[in-house]
PDB file of C-alpha atoms in Angstrom:
ATOM      1  CA  UNK A   1     -16.705  -0.046  -9.650  1.00 55.00           C
ATOM      2  CA  UNK A   2     -13.878  -0.407 -12.125  1.00 74.00           C
ATOM      3  CA  UNK A   3     -11.076   0.683  -9.768  1.00 91.00           C
ATOM      4  CA  UNK A   4      -8.628   3.499 -10.331  1.00 95.00           C
ATOM      5  CA  UNK A   5      -7.611   3.978 -13.947  1.00 96.00           C
ATOM      6  CA  UNK A   6      -4.467   5.690 -15.137  1.00 97.00           C
ATOM      7  CA  UNK A   7      -3.611   6.705 -18.676  1.00 97.00           C
ATOM      8  CA  UNK A   8      -1.241   6.226 -20.381  1.00 97.00           C
ATOM      9  CA  UNK A   9       0.422   3.141 -18.900  1.00 96.00           C
ATOM     10  CA  UNK A  10       3.742   4.045 -20.464  1.00 97.00           C
ATOM     11  CA  UNK A  11       5.136   7.309 -21.787  1.00 98.00           C
ATOM     12  CA  UNK A  12       8.507   7.915 -23.436  1.00 98.00           C
ATOM     13  CA  UNK A  13       9.380  11.528 -23.998  1.00 98.00           C
ATOM     14  CA  UNK A  14      12.367  13.583 -24.945  1.00 98.00           C
ATOM     15  CA  UNK A  15      13.991  15.810 -22.370  1.00 98.00           C
ATOM     16  CA  UNK A  16      12.422  19.234 -22.380  1.00 98.00           C
ATOM     17  CA  UNK A  17       8.998  18.114 -23.570  1.00 98.00           C
ATOM     18  CA  UNK A  18       5.808  18.483 -21.551  1.00 98.00           C
ATOM     19  CA  UNK A  19       3.779  15.443 -20.526  1.00 98.00           C
ATOM     20  CA  UNK A  20       0.336  15.016 -18.970  1.00 98.00           C
ATOM     21  CA  UNK A  21      -1.034  11.992 -17.133  1.00 98.00           C
ATOM     22  CA  UNK A  22      -4.634  11.277 -16.241  1.00 98.00           C
ATOM     23  CA  UNK A  23      -6.165   9.505 -13.279  1.00 98.00           C
ATOM     24  CA  UNK A  24      -9.780   8.419 -12.977  1.00 97.00           C
ATOM     25  CA  UNK A  25     -10.540   7.521  -9.346  1.00 95.00           C
ATOM     26  CA  UNK A  26     -13.307   5.366  -7.980  1.00 93.00           C
ATOM     27  CA  UNK A  27     -16.383   7.472  -8.557  1.00 90.00           C
ATOM     28  CA  UNK A  28     -17.516   7.872  -4.948  1.00 88.00           C
ATOM     29  CA  UNK A  29     -14.027   8.571  -3.583  1.00 90.00           C
ATOM     30  CA  UNK A  30     -13.534  12.225  -2.727  1.00 89.00           C
ATOM     31  CA  UNK A  31      -9.805  12.060  -1.980  1.00 91.00           C
ATOM     32  CA  UNK A  32      -7.218  11.629  -4.690  1.00 94.00           C
ATOM     33  CA  UNK A  33      -3.460  11.244  -4.235  1.00 94.00           C
ATOM     34  CA  UNK A  34      -0.465  11.320  -6.582  1.00 96.00           C
ATOM     35  CA  UNK A  35       2.726   9.431  -5.712  1.00 96.00           C
ATOM     36  CA  UNK A  36       6.041   9.018  -7.524  1.00 97.00           C
ATOM     37  CA  UNK A  37       8.034   5.794  -7.364  1.00 97.00           C
ATOM     38  CA  UNK A  38      11.610   5.640  -8.609  1.00 95.00           C
ATOM     39  CA  UNK A  39      13.488   2.409  -9.225  1.00 91.00           C
ATOM     40  CA  UNK A  40      14.224   0.499  -6.032  1.00 88.00           C
ATOM     41  CA  UNK A  41      12.209   2.862  -3.841  1.00 93.00           C
ATOM     42  CA  UNK A  42       8.779   2.950  -2.312  1.00 95.00           C
ATOM     43  CA  UNK A  43       6.208   5.471  -3.525  1.00 95.00           C
ATOM     44  CA  UNK A  44       6.648   9.047  -2.358  1.00 95.00           C
ATOM     45  CA  UNK A  45       3.766  11.411  -1.788  1.00 93.00           C
ATOM     46  CA  UNK A  46       3.433  14.289  -4.272  1.00 95.00           C
ATOM     47  CA  UNK A  47       0.042  15.903  -3.709  1.00 94.00           C
ATOM     48  CA  UNK A  48      -3.559  15.260  -2.744  1.00 91.00           C
ATOM     49  CA  UNK A  49      -7.037  16.576  -3.511  1.00 93.00           C
ATOM     50  CA  UNK A  50     -10.171  16.560  -1.490  1.00 91.00           C
ATOM     51  CA  UNK A  51     -12.900  16.945  -4.081  1.00 91.00           C
ATOM     52  CA  UNK A  52     -11.573  19.648  -6.420  1.00 93.00           C
ATOM     53  CA  UNK A  53      -9.367  21.389  -3.856  1.00 92.00           C
ATOM     54  CA  UNK A  54      -5.631  20.665  -3.864  1.00 92.00           C
ATOM     55  CA  UNK A  55      -4.937  20.696  -0.149  1.00 89.00           C
ATOM     56  CA  UNK A  56      -1.345  19.621   0.195  1.00 88.00           C
ATOM     57  CA  UNK A  57       1.760  19.467  -1.955  1.00 90.00           C
ATOM     58  CA  UNK A  58       5.054  17.787  -1.158  1.00 90.00           C
ATOM     59  CA  UNK A  59       8.292  19.688  -1.631  1.00 87.00           C
ATOM     60  CA  UNK A  60       9.078  17.005  -4.195  1.00 83.00           C
ATOM     61  CA  UNK A  61       6.543  18.754  -6.399  1.00 86.00           C
ATOM     62  CA  UNK A  62       8.706  21.347  -8.139  1.00 89.00           C
ATOM     63  CA  UNK A  63       7.395  24.333 -10.046  1.00 93.00           C
ATOM     64  CA  UNK A  64       7.505  22.217 -13.215  1.00 96.00           C
ATOM     65  CA  UNK A  65       4.769  19.963 -11.834  1.00 96.00           C
ATOM     66  CA  UNK A  66       1.138  20.932 -11.748  1.00 95.00           C
ATOM     67  CA  UNK A  67      -1.913  18.897 -10.834  1.00 96.00           C
ATOM     68  CA  UNK A  68      -5.578  19.588 -11.259  1.00 96.00           C
ATOM     69  CA  UNK A  69      -8.844  17.898 -10.399  1.00 96.00           C
ATOM     70  CA  UNK A  70     -11.597  19.849 -12.081  1.00 91.00           C
ATOM     71  CA  UNK A  71     -15.099  19.153 -10.764  1.00 87.00           C
ATOM     72  CA  UNK A  72     -13.647  16.745  -8.236  1.00 85.00           C
ATOM     73  CA  UNK A  73     -13.633  13.805 -10.622  1.00 91.00           C
ATOM     74  CA  UNK A  74     -10.603  12.857 -12.725  1.00 96.00           C
ATOM     75  CA  UNK A  75      -7.211  14.425 -12.116  1.00 97.00           C
ATOM     76  CA  UNK A  76      -4.307  15.357 -14.372  1.00 98.00           C
ATOM     77  CA  UNK A  77      -0.622  15.648 -13.506  1.00 98.00           C
ATOM     78  CA  UNK A  78       1.478  17.722 -15.898  1.00 97.00           C
ATOM     79  CA  UNK A  79       5.233  17.885 -15.966  1.00 97.00           C
ATOM     80  CA  UNK A  80       6.745  20.738 -17.942  1.00 97.00           C
ATOM     81  CA  UNK A  81      10.237  20.744 -19.416  1.00 97.00           C
ATOM     82  CA  UNK A  82      10.855  17.150 -18.407  1.00 97.00           C
ATOM     83  CA  UNK A  83      14.254  16.121 -17.083  1.00 97.00           C
ATOM     84  CA  UNK A  84      15.841  12.685 -16.928  1.00 96.00           C
ATOM     85  CA  UNK A  85      15.349  12.709 -13.189  1.00 95.00           C
ATOM     86  CA  UNK A  86      11.619  12.761 -13.753  1.00 97.00           C
ATOM     87  CA  UNK A  87      11.767   9.187 -15.043  1.00 97.00           C
ATOM     88  CA  UNK A  88       9.642   7.187 -12.602  1.00 97.00           C
ATOM     89  CA  UNK A  89       6.342   5.441 -12.061  1.00 97.00           C
ATOM     90  CA  UNK A  90       3.565   7.914 -11.252  1.00 97.00           C
ATOM     91  CA  UNK A  91       0.861   6.313  -9.116  1.00 97.00           C
ATOM     92  CA  UNK A  92      -2.579   7.634  -8.408  1.00 96.00           C
ATOM     93  CA  UNK A  93      -4.718   6.517  -5.452  1.00 94.00           C
ATOM     94  CA  UNK A  94      -8.175   7.412  -4.207  1.00 93.00           C
ATOM     95  CA  UNK A  95     -10.057   7.013  -0.940  1.00 89.00           C
ATOM     96  CA  UNK A  96     -13.122   8.087   1.011  1.00 82.00           C
ATOM     97  CA  UNK A  97     -12.295  10.656   3.639  1.00 68.00           C
ATOM     98  CA  UNK A  98     -14.032   8.751   6.366  1.00 59.00           C
ATOM     99  CA  UNK A  99     -12.365   5.457   5.534  1.00 56.00           C
ATOM    100  CA  UNK A 100      -8.764   6.516   5.672  1.00 58.00           C
ATOM    101  CA  UNK A 101      -7.377   3.090   5.295  1.00 68.00           C
ATOM    102  CA  UNK A 102      -9.278   2.307   2.137  1.00 74.00           C
ATOM    103  CA  UNK A 103      -6.746   3.595  -0.391  1.00 87.00           C
ATOM    104  CA  UNK A 104      -7.104   2.109  -3.890  1.00 92.00           C
ATOM    105  CA  UNK A 105      -4.159   2.501  -6.245  1.00 94.00           C
ATOM    106  CA  UNK A 106      -4.099   2.544  -9.992  1.00 94.00           C
ATOM    107  CA  UNK A 107      -1.552   0.623 -12.063  1.00 93.00           C
ATOM    108  CA  UNK A 108       0.518   3.739 -12.614  1.00 95.00           C
ATOM    109  CA  UNK A 109       2.066   5.548 -15.530  1.00 97.00           C
ATOM    110  CA  UNK A 110       5.691   4.733 -16.237  1.00 96.00           C
ATOM    111  CA  UNK A 111       7.512   7.774 -17.566  1.00 98.00           C
ATOM    112  CA  UNK A 112      10.856   7.478 -19.330  1.00 98.00           C
ATOM    113  CA  UNK A 113      12.670  10.683 -20.258  1.00 98.00           C
ATOM    114  CA  UNK A 114      15.357  10.204 -22.925  1.00 97.00           C
TER     115      UNK A 114
ATOM    116  CA  UNK B   1       9.250  12.808  10.972  1.00 74.00           C
ATOM    117  CA  UNK B   2       7.866   9.483   9.885  1.00 81.00           C
ATOM    118  CA  UNK B   3      10.180   6.757   8.683  1.00 90.00           C
ATOM    119  CA  UNK B   4       9.588   3.205   7.559  1.00 96.00           C
ATOM    120  CA  UNK B   5      12.497   0.733   7.418  1.00 96.00           C
ATOM    121  CA  UNK B   6      12.469  -2.559   5.559  1.00 97.00           C
ATOM    122  CA  UNK B   7      15.838  -4.194   5.976  1.00 96.00           C
ATOM    123  CA  UNK B   8      15.282  -7.193   3.687  1.00 97.00           C
ATOM    124  CA  UNK B   9      15.846  -6.244   0.018  1.00 95.00           C
ATOM    125  CA  UNK B  10      14.998  -9.791  -1.057  1.00 96.00           C
ATOM    126  CA  UNK B  11      13.552 -12.940   0.485  1.00 97.00           C
ATOM    127  CA  UNK B  12      13.078 -16.460  -0.800  1.00 98.00           C
ATOM    128  CA  UNK B  13      10.519 -18.929   0.483  1.00 98.00           C
ATOM    129  CA  UNK B  14       9.559 -22.452  -0.504  1.00 98.00           C
ATOM    130  CA  UNK B  15       6.044 -22.897  -1.819  1.00 98.00           C
ATOM    131  CA  UNK B  16       3.579 -23.773   0.985  1.00 97.00           C
ATOM    132  CA  UNK B  17       5.928 -22.498   3.667  1.00 98.00           C
ATOM    133  CA  UNK B  18       5.412 -19.369   5.796  1.00 98.00           C
ATOM    134  CA  UNK B  19       7.532 -16.263   5.492  1.00 98.00           C
ATOM    135  CA  UNK B  20       7.934 -13.129   7.613  1.00 98.00           C
ATOM    136  CA  UNK B  21       8.720  -9.770   6.066  1.00 98.00           C
ATOM    137  CA  UNK B  22      10.181  -7.233   8.486  1.00 98.00           C
ATOM    138  CA  UNK B  23       9.104  -3.649   8.959  1.00 98.00           C
ATOM    139  CA  UNK B  24      10.051  -1.109  11.629  1.00 98.00           C
ATOM    140  CA  UNK B  25       8.739   2.401  11.871  1.00 97.00           C
ATOM    141  CA  UNK B  26       9.491   5.626  13.603  1.00 94.00           C
ATOM    142  CA  UNK B  27       6.953   8.227  14.628  1.00 91.00           C
ATOM    143  CA  UNK B  28       6.186  10.485  17.553  1.00 88.00           C
ATOM    144  CA  UNK B  29       2.477  10.509  16.763  1.00 86.00           C
ATOM    145  CA  UNK B  30       0.233   8.745  19.284  1.00 86.00           C
ATOM    146  CA  UNK B  31      -2.204   7.585  16.643  1.00 87.00           C
ATOM    147  CA  UNK B  32      -1.239   6.109  13.283  1.00 90.00           C
ATOM    148  CA  UNK B  33      -2.038   3.320  10.874  1.00 91.00           C
ATOM    149  CA  UNK B  34       0.222   0.680   9.424  1.00 94.00           C
ATOM    150  CA  UNK B  35      -0.293  -0.960   6.036  1.00 94.00           C
ATOM    151  CA  UNK B  36       1.165  -3.634   3.839  1.00 97.00           C
ATOM    152  CA  UNK B  37       0.885  -3.511   0.067  1.00 96.00           C
ATOM    153  CA  UNK B  38       1.847  -5.984  -2.639  1.00 97.00           C
ATOM    154  CA  UNK B  39       3.190  -4.702  -5.943  1.00 95.00           C
ATOM    155  CA  UNK B  40       3.403  -7.277  -8.729  1.00 94.00           C
ATOM    156  CA  UNK B  41       5.334  -6.560 -11.912  1.00 90.00           C
ATOM    157  CA  UNK B  42       2.216  -4.915 -13.388  1.00 88.00           C
ATOM    158  CA  UNK B  43       2.824  -1.999 -11.032  1.00 88.00           C
ATOM    159  CA  UNK B  44      -0.468  -1.772  -9.153  1.00 89.00           C
ATOM    160  CA  UNK B  45      -0.283  -1.430  -5.378  1.00 92.00           C
ATOM    161  CA  UNK B  46      -2.580  -4.064  -3.864  1.00 93.00           C
ATOM    162  CA  UNK B  47      -3.736  -3.499  -0.286  1.00 92.00           C
ATOM    163  CA  UNK B  48      -3.142  -6.538   1.927  1.00 95.00           C
ATOM    164  CA  UNK B  49      -3.671  -5.625   5.580  1.00 95.00           C
ATOM    165  CA  UNK B  50      -4.109  -2.721   7.995  1.00 93.00           C
ATOM    166  CA  UNK B  51      -3.281  -2.283  11.700  1.00 94.00           C
ATOM    167  CA  UNK B  52      -4.327   0.727  13.752  1.00 91.00           C
ATOM    168  CA  UNK B  53      -1.965   1.840  16.498  1.00 92.00           C
ATOM    169  CA  UNK B  54      -4.657   1.405  19.127  1.00 91.00           C
ATOM    170  CA  UNK B  55      -5.851  -1.969  17.942  1.00 90.00           C
ATOM    171  CA  UNK B  56      -5.388  -4.524  20.684  1.00 88.00           C
ATOM    172  CA  UNK B  57      -5.280  -7.544  18.449  1.00 93.00           C
ATOM    173  CA  UNK B  58      -2.997  -8.267  15.530  1.00 95.00           C
ATOM    174  CA  UNK B  59      -4.730  -7.900  12.180  1.00 95.00           C
ATOM    175  CA  UNK B  60      -5.372 -10.926  10.004  1.00 96.00           C
ATOM    176  CA  UNK B  61      -6.686 -11.169   6.440  1.00 95.00           C
ATOM    177  CA  UNK B  62      -6.796 -14.685   5.068  1.00 97.00           C
ATOM    178  CA  UNK B  63      -3.211 -15.909   4.682  1.00 98.00           C
ATOM    179  CA  UNK B  64      -1.808 -12.559   5.833  1.00 98.00           C
ATOM    180  CA  UNK B  65      -1.259 -11.567   9.424  1.00 98.00           C
ATOM    181  CA  UNK B  66       0.502  -8.572  10.908  1.00 97.00           C
ATOM    182  CA  UNK B  67       2.727  -9.123  13.921  1.00 97.00           C
ATOM    183  CA  UNK B  68       2.357  -5.752  15.622  1.00 96.00           C
ATOM    184  CA  UNK B  69       4.784  -5.012  18.448  1.00 96.00           C
ATOM    185  CA  UNK B  70       4.105  -1.381  19.424  1.00 94.00           C
ATOM    186  CA  UNK B  71       6.862  -1.054  22.009  1.00 94.00           C
ATOM    187  CA  UNK B  72       9.419  -2.240  19.460  1.00 95.00           C
ATOM    188  CA  UNK B  73       7.759  -0.186  16.703  1.00 95.00           C
ATOM    189  CA  UNK B  74       7.613  -3.171  14.419  1.00 97.00           C
ATOM    190  CA  UNK B  75       4.871  -4.368  12.076  1.00 97.00           C
ATOM    191  CA  UNK B  76       6.022  -7.539  10.410  1.00 98.00           C
ATOM    192  CA  UNK B  77       3.923  -9.242   7.726  1.00 98.00           C
ATOM    193  CA  UNK B  78       3.518 -13.003   7.943  1.00 98.00           C
ATOM    194  CA  UNK B  79       2.379 -14.852   4.860  1.00 98.00           C
ATOM    195  CA  UNK B  80       1.318 -18.411   5.509  1.00 97.00           C
ATOM    196  CA  UNK B  81       1.230 -21.207   2.963  1.00 97.00           C
ATOM    197  CA  UNK B  82       3.100 -19.272   0.299  1.00 98.00           C
ATOM    198  CA  UNK B  83       1.916 -19.549  -3.286  1.00 97.00           C
ATOM    199  CA  UNK B  84       3.767 -18.898  -6.532  1.00 97.00           C
ATOM    200  CA  UNK B  85       1.504 -15.897  -7.107  1.00 97.00           C
ATOM    201  CA  UNK B  86       2.862 -14.300  -3.934  1.00 98.00           C
ATOM    202  CA  UNK B  87       6.104 -13.472  -5.765  1.00 98.00           C
ATOM    203  CA  UNK B  88       6.155  -9.657  -5.849  1.00 98.00           C
ATOM    204  CA  UNK B  89       7.466  -6.573  -4.108  1.00 97.00           C
ATOM    205  CA  UNK B  90       5.993  -5.934  -0.678  1.00 98.00           C
ATOM    206  CA  UNK B  91       5.822  -2.497   0.861  1.00 98.00           C
ATOM    207  CA  UNK B  92       5.166  -1.482   4.444  1.00 97.00           C
ATOM    208  CA  UNK B  93       3.590   1.951   4.883  1.00 95.00           C
ATOM    209  CA  UNK B  94       2.417   4.260   7.655  1.00 93.00           C
ATOM    210  CA  UNK B  95      -0.249   6.941   7.832  1.00 89.00           C
ATOM    211  CA  UNK B  96      -0.476   9.689  10.385  1.00 81.00           C
ATOM    212  CA  UNK B  97      -3.934   9.940  11.955  1.00 76.00           C
ATOM    213  CA  UNK B  98      -4.117  13.679  11.932  1.00 70.00           C
ATOM    214  CA  UNK B  99      -6.075  16.247   9.994  1.00 65.00           C
ATOM    215  CA  UNK B 100      -4.561  16.834   6.618  1.00 65.00           C
ATOM    216  CA  UNK B 101      -3.474  14.703   3.767  1.00 61.00           C
ATOM    217  CA  UNK B 102      -3.388  11.360   5.528  1.00 75.00           C
ATOM    218  CA  UNK B 103      -0.897  10.333   2.896  1.00 83.00           C
ATOM    219  CA  UNK B 104       1.154   7.161   3.224  1.00 89.00           C
ATOM    220  CA  UNK B 105       4.867   6.936   3.972  1.00 92.00           C
ATOM    221  CA  UNK B 106       6.399   3.873   2.367  1.00 95.00           C
ATOM    222  CA  UNK B 107       9.497   1.776   3.025  1.00 96.00           C
ATOM    223  CA  UNK B 108      11.861   0.688   0.281  1.00 96.00           C
ATOM    224  CA  UNK B 109      10.201  -2.689  -0.076  1.00 97.00           C
ATOM    225  CA  UNK B 110      11.138  -6.368  -0.006  1.00 98.00           C
ATOM    226  CA  UNK B 111      11.165  -8.541  -3.104  1.00 98.00           C
ATOM    227  CA  UNK B 112       9.678 -11.939  -2.280  1.00 98.00           C
ATOM    228  CA  UNK B 113      10.351 -14.900  -4.524  1.00 98.00           C
ATOM    229  CA  UNK B 114       8.398 -18.114  -3.986  1.00 98.00           C
ATOM    230  CA  UNK B 115      10.308 -21.194  -5.085  1.00 97.00           C
ATOM    231  CA  UNK B 116       8.314 -24.167  -6.420  1.00 95.00           C
TER     232      UNK B 116
END
């Protein structure tokens, strides 16, 4: 069990470019969550997957954001046409559905849009 | 709607002393869970302690204890015997115990600094 891995740790991109982040959850965890954390705030829920199905999306997740979890393993979060307001830490977490308090977070991907 | 309030942006504590970090919450759900997480500068959210809304006893995990006062809707974190490594951001969070995402709602956090 190597924990939740996120890649890259840091990403600097120019406004208007597309970026993609990857999250590898704990292998036996069937639930996967994406959160966004801006400076001085707590994490905010973006979306979650149970196995490969994306079951809920926050209204924070605009049309420029898309997330996938093919085969119920790793997940990707893509942001198209990045804006400066997208600059944030993007955190991934995983859990077992029957142990709802056992969330494990990754170290996050820090995105800076210049 | 769920809301978590942490009114202390920053706290200082002397090494080896105890410190209490405040958290109040607002929900109309009868069943919910309360969490505390530590976030060091590396960015990872580290789980510290969990309290279920129906738990009769306050949760404890090593040097961490949760002072749960349901009627006041408060869930304060007590860290005993503070260590320099405890310096970090601390977040209180709540989860609704309903079918669905079971995602966490976080407060704005408290930055704890342990003074040698």
